[in-house]
Amino acid sequence: MRIRSRFSKEEAVRFISHLDLARTIERAVRRVGLPIAYSQGFNPRPKMSFGSALAVGVTSSAEYIDMEFADRIAVDGFLSSINQKLPAGIRFKEAVEIGPELPTLMSVIDRASYILTGNLGQNQDLGLKVQRILESEVIWVERPGKKQTRQIDIRPWIFSLEVLKEGAGAGSAALLVQTGSRGNVRPEEVAVHLSWDITHIRIHRSGLFIARGSRLLSPLDVAHC
């Protein structure tokens, strides 16, 4: 039996790493006594797979995980029991049973949405900055490689950017970008081009999606298709 779940990573745990997050969920599964399935081999691991990893310091209301169980369990009971063993700041919100034919989350998720919030400082015209990004033909960023720094144009992977709020020296913007193996935009790379100090902005991942033509489906939507 496979279960796909959406969970949140909230303010209280925003500074834990993805590895620590995975270990925390794994411990909760064991404490509840859920019949999680294990891999074969010398070092068996619980069969759990995540969507796109979340960076340290970023909160989220839309993280996803697939779990495989050796025996059938009730989905509603799974949600209530695992939440009792998780620390404050990690909460499973919804879950569905999925078939064995569905591909892994990491292989299909290709869109991510974020809310960027910060002090504007000298950048009092957030709307103008957003307009300039959207009108740009190329946006170059530097990324360290194994041998040398690479120059990458992220403009084709920025699908939408809009101002949500602006005033009193603060502002926020909504961002939709490519994520996954076919291309990836880090939200802080866009924040730099908005003239925000990335050490003081707050980043919240509001969604992970699977693009189907012009439609964006959540991983739970796909489970029902």
PDB file of C-alpha atoms in Angstrom:
ATOM      1  CA  MET A   1       0.000   0.000   0.000  1.00  0.00           C
ATOM      2  CA  ARG A   2       1.290   3.496  -0.917  1.00  0.00           C
ATOM      3  CA  ILE A   3       0.146   6.740   0.678  1.00  0.00           C
ATOM      4  CA  ARG A   4       0.912  10.214  -0.652  1.00  0.00           C
ATOM      5  CA  SER A   5       0.687  13.073   1.852  1.00  0.00           C
ATOM      6  CA  ARG A   6       0.941  16.838   1.953  1.00  0.00           C
ATOM      7  CA  PHE A   7       2.572  18.325   5.037  1.00  0.00           C
ATOM      8  CA  SER A   8       3.760  21.707   6.269  1.00  0.00           C
ATOM      9  CA  LYS A   9       7.137  22.867   7.539  1.00  0.00           C
ATOM     10  CA  GLU A  10       6.350  25.843   9.711  1.00  0.00           C
ATOM     11  CA  GLU A  11       8.188  28.615  11.534  1.00  0.00           C
ATOM     12  CA  ALA A  12       9.265  26.505  14.521  1.00  0.00           C
ATOM     13  CA  VAL A  13      11.336  24.155  12.347  1.00  0.00           C
ATOM     14  CA  ARG A  14      12.363  26.344   9.423  1.00  0.00           C
ATOM     15  CA  PHE A  15      16.072  26.024  10.245  1.00  0.00           C
ATOM     16  CA  ILE A  16      16.257  22.225  10.222  1.00  0.00           C
ATOM     17  CA  SER A  17      17.809  20.572   7.177  1.00  0.00           C
ATOM     18  CA  HIS A  18      16.021  18.304   4.729  1.00  0.00           C
ATOM     19  CA  LEU A  19      17.923  15.329   6.165  1.00  0.00           C
ATOM     20  CA  ASP A  20      16.819  16.164   9.712  1.00  0.00           C
ATOM     21  CA  LEU A  21      13.251  16.628   8.481  1.00  0.00           C
ATOM     22  CA  ALA A  22      13.302  13.161   6.902  1.00  0.00           C
ATOM     23  CA  ARG A  23      14.720  11.624  10.079  1.00  0.00           C
ATOM     24  CA  THR A  24      12.066  13.329  12.209  1.00  0.00           C
ATOM     25  CA  ILE A  25       9.256  11.903  10.076  1.00  0.00           C
ATOM     26  CA  GLU A  26      10.903   8.476  10.064  1.00  0.00           C
ATOM     27  CA  ARG A  27      11.072   8.488  13.877  1.00  0.00           C
ATOM     28  CA  ALA A  28       7.403   9.484  14.096  1.00  0.00           C
ATOM     29  CA  VAL A  29       6.440   6.571  11.838  1.00  0.00           C
ATOM     30  CA  ARG A  30       8.355   4.155  14.069  1.00  0.00           C
ATOM     31  CA  ARG A  31       6.896   5.580  17.299  1.00  0.00           C
ATOM     32  CA  VAL A  32       3.360   5.195  16.001  1.00  0.00           C
ATOM     33  CA  GLY A  33       4.119   1.616  15.001  1.00  0.00           C
ATOM     34  CA  LEU A  34       3.004   2.036  11.395  1.00  0.00           C
ATOM     35  CA  PRO A  35       3.871  -0.962   9.181  1.00  0.00           C
ATOM     36  CA  ILE A  36       6.278   0.924   6.937  1.00  0.00           C
ATOM     37  CA  ALA A  37       7.930  -1.221   4.256  1.00  0.00           C
ATOM     38  CA  TYR A  38      11.718  -1.449   4.089  1.00  0.00           C
ATOM     39  CA  SER A  39      14.179  -1.771   1.250  1.00  0.00           C
ATOM     40  CA  GLN A  40      16.247  -4.912   0.812  1.00  0.00           C
ATOM     41  CA  GLY A  41      19.993  -5.178   1.317  1.00  0.00           C
ATOM     42  CA  PHE A  42      22.633  -4.737   3.984  1.00  0.00           C
ATOM     43  CA  ASN A  43      21.214  -1.441   5.297  1.00  0.00           C
ATOM     44  CA  PRO A  44      17.391  -1.537   4.920  1.00  0.00           C
ATOM     45  CA  ARG A  45      15.735   1.870   4.775  1.00  0.00           C
ATOM     46  CA  PRO A  46      12.049   2.775   5.130  1.00  0.00           C
ATOM     47  CA  LYS A  47      10.380   3.226   1.762  1.00  0.00           C
ATOM     48  CA  MET A  48       9.762   6.980   1.907  1.00  0.00           C
ATOM     49  CA  SER A  49      10.365   9.441  -0.925  1.00  0.00           C
ATOM     50  CA  PHE A  50      10.000  13.221  -0.912  1.00  0.00           C
ATOM     51  CA  GLY A  51       9.291  15.819  -3.547  1.00  0.00           C
ATOM     52  CA  SER A  52      11.692  18.696  -4.160  1.00  0.00           C
ATOM     53  CA  ALA A  53      13.933  19.222  -1.107  1.00  0.00           C
ATOM     54  CA  LEU A  54      13.330  22.411   0.863  1.00  0.00           C
ATOM     55  CA  ALA A  55      16.245  24.695   1.696  1.00  0.00           C
ATOM     56  CA  VAL A  56      17.160  25.530   5.278  1.00  0.00           C
ATOM     57  CA  GLY A  57      15.323  28.631   6.481  1.00  0.00           C
ATOM     58  CA  VAL A  58      12.394  28.225   4.095  1.00  0.00           C
ATOM     59  CA  THR A  59       8.910  27.436   5.379  1.00  0.00           C
ATOM     60  CA  SER A  60       6.285  25.580   3.370  1.00  0.00           C
ATOM     61  CA  SER A  61       2.614  24.680   3.328  1.00  0.00           C
ATOM     62  CA  ALA A  62       2.981  22.243   0.433  1.00  0.00           C
ATOM     63  CA  GLU A  63       5.584  19.544   0.980  1.00  0.00           C
ATOM     64  CA  TYR A  64       4.871  16.020  -0.278  1.00  0.00           C
ATOM     65  CA  ILE A  65       5.971  12.542   0.689  1.00  0.00           C
ATOM     66  CA  ASP A  66       5.179   9.041  -0.556  1.00  0.00           C
ATOM     67  CA  MET A  67       5.296   6.121   1.882  1.00  0.00           C
ATOM     68  CA  GLU A  68       4.976   2.424   1.173  1.00  0.00           C
ATOM     69  CA  PHE A  69       3.463   0.141   3.818  1.00  0.00           C
ATOM     70  CA  ALA A  70       3.728  -3.609   4.229  1.00  0.00           C
ATOM     71  CA  ASP A  71       0.074  -3.865   5.367  1.00  0.00           C
ATOM     72  CA  ARG A  72      -3.040  -1.853   4.678  1.00  0.00           C
ATOM     73  CA  ILE A  73      -3.860   1.009   7.039  1.00  0.00           C
ATOM     74  CA  ALA A  74      -6.662   3.575   7.245  1.00  0.00           C
ATOM     75  CA  VAL A  75      -5.637   6.889   5.679  1.00  0.00           C
ATOM     76  CA  ASP A  76      -7.557   8.984   8.227  1.00  0.00           C
ATOM     77  CA  GLY A  77      -6.011   7.034  11.082  1.00  0.00           C
ATOM     78  CA  PHE A  78      -2.580   7.542   9.553  1.00  0.00           C
ATOM     79  CA  LEU A  79      -2.960  11.333   9.586  1.00  0.00           C
ATOM     80  CA  SER A  80      -4.140  11.585  13.178  1.00  0.00           C
ATOM     81  CA  SER A  81      -1.611   9.117  14.572  1.00  0.00           C
ATOM     82  CA  ILE A  82       1.499  10.507  12.883  1.00  0.00           C
ATOM     83  CA  ASN A  83       0.645  14.091  13.864  1.00  0.00           C
ATOM     84  CA  GLN A  84       0.579  13.042  17.521  1.00  0.00           C
ATOM     85  CA  LYS A  85       4.253  12.024  17.305  1.00  0.00           C
ATOM     86  CA  LEU A  86       5.591  14.940  15.266  1.00  0.00           C
ATOM     87  CA  PRO A  87       7.102  18.063  16.863  1.00  0.00           C
ATOM     88  CA  ALA A  88       5.484  21.466  16.618  1.00  0.00           C
ATOM     89  CA  GLY A  89       5.990  22.916  13.162  1.00  0.00           C
ATOM     90  CA  ILE A  90       5.566  19.717  11.127  1.00  0.00           C
ATOM     91  CA  ARG A  91       1.973  18.791  10.384  1.00  0.00           C
ATOM     92  CA  PHE A  92       0.500  16.326   7.914  1.00  0.00           C
ATOM     93  CA  LYS A  93      -2.526  18.026   6.323  1.00  0.00           C
ATOM     94  CA  GLU A  94      -4.012  15.507   3.892  1.00  0.00           C
ATOM     95  CA  ALA A  95      -3.273  12.113   2.395  1.00  0.00           C
ATOM     96  CA  VAL A  96      -4.556   9.735  -0.264  1.00  0.00           C
ATOM     97  CA  GLU A  97      -3.824   6.167  -1.260  1.00  0.00           C
ATOM     98  CA  ILE A  98      -1.997   5.925  -4.585  1.00  0.00           C
ATOM     99  CA  GLY A  99      -1.448   3.059  -6.982  1.00  0.00           C
ATOM    100  CA  PRO A 100       1.872   1.297  -7.568  1.00  0.00           C
ATOM    101  CA  GLU A 101       2.030   2.637 -11.132  1.00  0.00           C
ATOM    102  CA  LEU A 102       2.460   6.294 -10.168  1.00  0.00           C
ATOM    103  CA  PRO A 103       6.036   7.577 -10.666  1.00  0.00           C
ATOM    104  CA  THR A 104       8.018   9.090  -7.817  1.00  0.00           C
ATOM    105  CA  LEU A 105       7.344  12.637  -6.699  1.00  0.00           C
ATOM    106  CA  MET A 106      10.834  13.820  -7.578  1.00  0.00           C
ATOM    107  CA  SER A 107      10.526  12.561 -11.152  1.00  0.00           C
ATOM    108  CA  VAL A 108       7.270  14.432 -11.912  1.00  0.00           C
ATOM    109  CA  ILE A 109       7.207  17.652  -9.866  1.00  0.00           C
ATOM    110  CA  ASP A 110       8.369  20.465 -12.150  1.00  0.00           C
ATOM    111  CA  ARG A 111       6.816  23.687 -10.837  1.00  0.00           C
ATOM    112  CA  ALA A 112       7.165  25.468  -7.495  1.00  0.00           C
ATOM    113  CA  SER A 113       5.465  28.582  -6.159  1.00  0.00           C
ATOM    114  CA  TYR A 114       6.853  30.874  -3.462  1.00  0.00           C
ATOM    115  CA  ILE A 115       5.927  33.943  -1.447  1.00  0.00           C
ATOM    116  CA  LEU A 116       8.868  36.324  -0.954  1.00  0.00           C
ATOM    117  CA  THR A 117       8.599  38.891   1.834  1.00  0.00           C
ATOM    118  CA  GLY A 118      11.105  41.485   2.966  1.00  0.00           C
ATOM    119  CA  ASN A 119      12.037  45.062   3.737  1.00  0.00           C
ATOM    120  CA  LEU A 120      12.329  47.178   0.624  1.00  0.00           C
ATOM    121  CA  GLY A 121      15.014  49.547   1.908  1.00  0.00           C
ATOM    122  CA  GLN A 122      16.001  51.833  -0.960  1.00  0.00           C
ATOM    123  CA  ASN A 123      13.923  49.715  -3.353  1.00  0.00           C
ATOM    124  CA  GLN A 124      10.627  51.546  -2.926  1.00  0.00           C
ATOM    125  CA  ASP A 125       9.190  50.558  -6.308  1.00  0.00           C
ATOM    126  CA  LEU A 126       8.780  46.805  -6.154  1.00  0.00           C
ATOM    127  CA  GLY A 127       6.345  46.833  -9.069  1.00  0.00           C
ATOM    128  CA  LEU A 128       8.968  48.402 -11.345  1.00  0.00           C
ATOM    129  CA  LYS A 129      11.534  45.775 -10.364  1.00  0.00           C
ATOM    130  CA  VAL A 130       9.040  43.002 -11.108  1.00  0.00           C
ATOM    131  CA  GLN A 131       8.207  44.541 -14.483  1.00  0.00           C
ATOM    132  CA  ARG A 132      11.891  44.714 -15.419  1.00  0.00           C
ATOM    133  CA  ILE A 133      12.390  41.040 -14.609  1.00  0.00           C
ATOM    134  CA  LEU A 134       9.374  39.999 -16.662  1.00  0.00           C
ATOM    135  CA  GLU A 135      10.518  42.139 -19.597  1.00  0.00           C
ATOM    136  CA  SER A 136      14.086  40.803 -19.498  1.00  0.00           C
ATOM    137  CA  GLU A 137      15.125  38.420 -22.250  1.00  0.00           C
ATOM    138  CA  VAL A 138      17.872  36.855 -20.142  1.00  0.00           C
ATOM    139  CA  ILE A 139      18.655  36.748 -16.414  1.00  0.00           C
ATOM    140  CA  TRP A 140      22.108  35.390 -15.701  1.00  0.00           C
ATOM    141  CA  VAL A 141      23.034  33.812 -12.367  1.00  0.00           C
ATOM    142  CA  GLU A 142      26.253  32.209 -11.208  1.00  0.00           C
ATOM    143  CA  ARG A 143      26.251  28.721  -9.768  1.00  0.00           C
ATOM    144  CA  PRO A 144      29.305  26.885  -8.453  1.00  0.00           C
ATOM    145  CA  GLY A 145      30.246  23.736 -10.396  1.00  0.00           C
ATOM    146  CA  LYS A 146      32.660  20.924  -9.622  1.00  0.00           C
ATOM    147  CA  LYS A 147      35.474  22.631 -11.533  1.00  0.00           C
ATOM    148  CA  GLN A 148      34.307  26.173 -12.167  1.00  0.00           C
ATOM    149  CA  THR A 149      31.444  28.598 -11.691  1.00  0.00           C
ATOM    150  CA  ARG A 150      28.715  28.271 -14.307  1.00  0.00           C
ATOM    151  CA  GLN A 151      26.630  31.041 -15.865  1.00  0.00           C
ATOM    152  CA  ILE A 152      22.980  30.037 -16.241  1.00  0.00           C
ATOM    153  CA  ASP A 153      20.082  31.951 -17.783  1.00  0.00           C
ATOM    154  CA  ILE A 154      17.091  31.402 -15.480  1.00  0.00           C
ATOM    155  CA  ARG A 155      14.649  33.671 -17.378  1.00  0.00           C
ATOM    156  CA  PRO A 156      12.985  30.803 -19.327  1.00  0.00           C
ATOM    157  CA  TRP A 157      12.196  29.123 -16.006  1.00  0.00           C
ATOM    158  CA  ILE A 158      10.419  32.112 -14.407  1.00  0.00           C
ATOM    159  CA  PHE A 159       6.758  31.673 -15.344  1.00  0.00           C
ATOM    160  CA  SER A 160       5.115  34.381 -13.254  1.00  0.00           C
ATOM    161  CA  LEU A 161       6.037  37.081 -10.754  1.00  0.00           C
ATOM    162  CA  GLU A 162       3.638  39.575  -9.226  1.00  0.00           C
ATOM    163  CA  VAL A 163       3.512  42.040  -6.377  1.00  0.00           C
ATOM    164  CA  LEU A 164       1.233  40.986  -3.537  1.00  0.00           C
ATOM    165  CA  LYS A 165       1.837  43.861  -1.150  1.00  0.00           C
ATOM    166  CA  GLU A 166       3.915  47.013  -1.076  1.00  0.00           C
ATOM    167  CA  GLY A 167       4.059  49.816   1.423  1.00  0.00           C
ATOM    168  CA  ALA A 168       5.641  51.182   4.606  1.00  0.00           C
ATOM    169  CA  GLY A 169       9.072  49.973   3.527  1.00  0.00           C
ATOM    170  CA  ALA A 170       8.020  46.328   3.153  1.00  0.00           C
ATOM    171  CA  GLY A 171       6.671  44.205   0.349  1.00  0.00           C
ATOM    172  CA  SER A 172       5.887  40.712  -0.836  1.00  0.00           C
ATOM    173  CA  ALA A 173       5.753  38.987  -4.207  1.00  0.00           C
ATOM    174  CA  ALA A 174       4.402  35.704  -5.566  1.00  0.00           C
ATOM    175  CA  LEU A 175       6.707  33.645  -7.760  1.00  0.00           C
ATOM    176  CA  LEU A 176       6.185  30.577  -9.961  1.00  0.00           C
ATOM    177  CA  VAL A 177       9.279  28.846 -11.324  1.00  0.00           C
ATOM    178  CA  GLN A 178      10.648  25.650 -12.810  1.00  0.00           C
ATOM    179  CA  THR A 179      11.974  23.032 -10.431  1.00  0.00           C
ATOM    180  CA  GLY A 180      13.388  19.553 -10.889  1.00  0.00           C
ATOM    181  CA  SER A 181      15.984  17.885 -13.074  1.00  0.00           C
ATOM    182  CA  ARG A 182      15.011  19.752 -16.276  1.00  0.00           C
ATOM    183  CA  GLY A 183      15.681  23.157 -14.771  1.00  0.00           C
ATOM    184  CA  ASN A 184      15.603  24.837 -11.412  1.00  0.00           C
ATOM    185  CA  VAL A 185      15.266  28.390 -10.094  1.00  0.00           C
ATOM    186  CA  ARG A 186      16.141  29.215  -6.511  1.00  0.00           C
ATOM    187  CA  PRO A 187      13.823  31.903  -5.122  1.00  0.00           C
ATOM    188  CA  GLU A 188      16.732  33.843  -3.651  1.00  0.00           C
ATOM    189  CA  GLU A 189      18.135  34.219  -7.180  1.00  0.00           C
ATOM    190  CA  VAL A 190      15.013  36.162  -8.123  1.00  0.00           C
ATOM    191  CA  ALA A 191      15.047  38.097  -4.845  1.00  0.00           C
ATOM    192  CA  VAL A 192      18.517  39.437  -5.669  1.00  0.00           C
ATOM    193  CA  HIS A 193      17.145  40.901  -8.914  1.00  0.00           C
ATOM    194  CA  LEU A 194      14.392  42.561  -6.890  1.00  0.00           C
ATOM    195  CA  SER A 195      17.183  44.360  -5.003  1.00  0.00           C
ATOM    196  CA  TRP A 196      16.283  42.630  -1.749  1.00  0.00           C
ATOM    197  CA  ASP A 197      18.938  41.742   0.790  1.00  0.00           C
ATOM    198  CA  ILE A 198      18.636  37.935   0.708  1.00  0.00           C
ATOM    199  CA  THR A 199      19.894  37.650   4.284  1.00  0.00           C
ATOM    200  CA  HIS A 200      16.736  39.380   5.508  1.00  0.00           C
ATOM    201  CA  ILE A 201      13.985  38.092   3.248  1.00  0.00           C
ATOM    202  CA  ARG A 202      11.507  35.395   4.212  1.00  0.00           C
ATOM    203  CA  ILE A 203      10.720  32.650   1.725  1.00  0.00           C
ATOM    204  CA  HIS A 204       7.633  30.463   1.924  1.00  0.00           C
ATOM    205  CA  ARG A 205       6.946  27.666  -0.540  1.00  0.00           C
ATOM    206  CA  SER A 206       3.239  27.798  -1.238  1.00  0.00           C
ATOM    207  CA  GLY A 207       2.955  24.997  -3.786  1.00  0.00           C
ATOM    208  CA  LEU A 208       4.562  22.165  -5.710  1.00  0.00           C
ATOM    209  CA  PHE A 209       2.968  21.174  -8.997  1.00  0.00           C
ATOM    210  CA  ILE A 210       3.046  18.931 -12.025  1.00  0.00           C
ATOM    211  CA  ALA A 211       2.552  20.802 -15.304  1.00  0.00           C
ATOM    212  CA  ARG A 212       0.107  19.227 -17.742  1.00  0.00           C
ATOM    213  CA  GLY A 213      -0.010  21.613 -20.664  1.00  0.00           C
ATOM    214  CA  SER A 214      -1.435  24.872 -19.337  1.00  0.00           C
ATOM    215  CA  ARG A 215      -2.733  23.190 -16.175  1.00  0.00           C
ATOM    216  CA  LEU A 216      -0.913  22.897 -12.869  1.00  0.00           C
ATOM    217  CA  LEU A 217      -1.859  19.846 -10.835  1.00  0.00           C
ATOM    218  CA  SER A 218      -0.848  19.158  -7.282  1.00  0.00           C
ATOM    219  CA  PRO A 219       0.679  15.732  -6.588  1.00  0.00           C
ATOM    220  CA  LEU A 220      -2.579  14.815  -4.825  1.00  0.00           C
ATOM    221  CA  ASP A 221      -4.605  15.821  -7.906  1.00  0.00           C
ATOM    222  CA  VAL A 222      -2.496  13.468 -10.022  1.00  0.00           C
ATOM    223  CA  ALA A 223      -3.197  10.653  -7.581  1.00  0.00           C
ATOM    224  CA  HIS A 224      -6.909  10.981  -8.388  1.00  0.00           C
ATOM    225  CA  CYS A 225      -6.473  11.186 -12.191  1.00  0.00           C
TER     226      CYS A 225
END
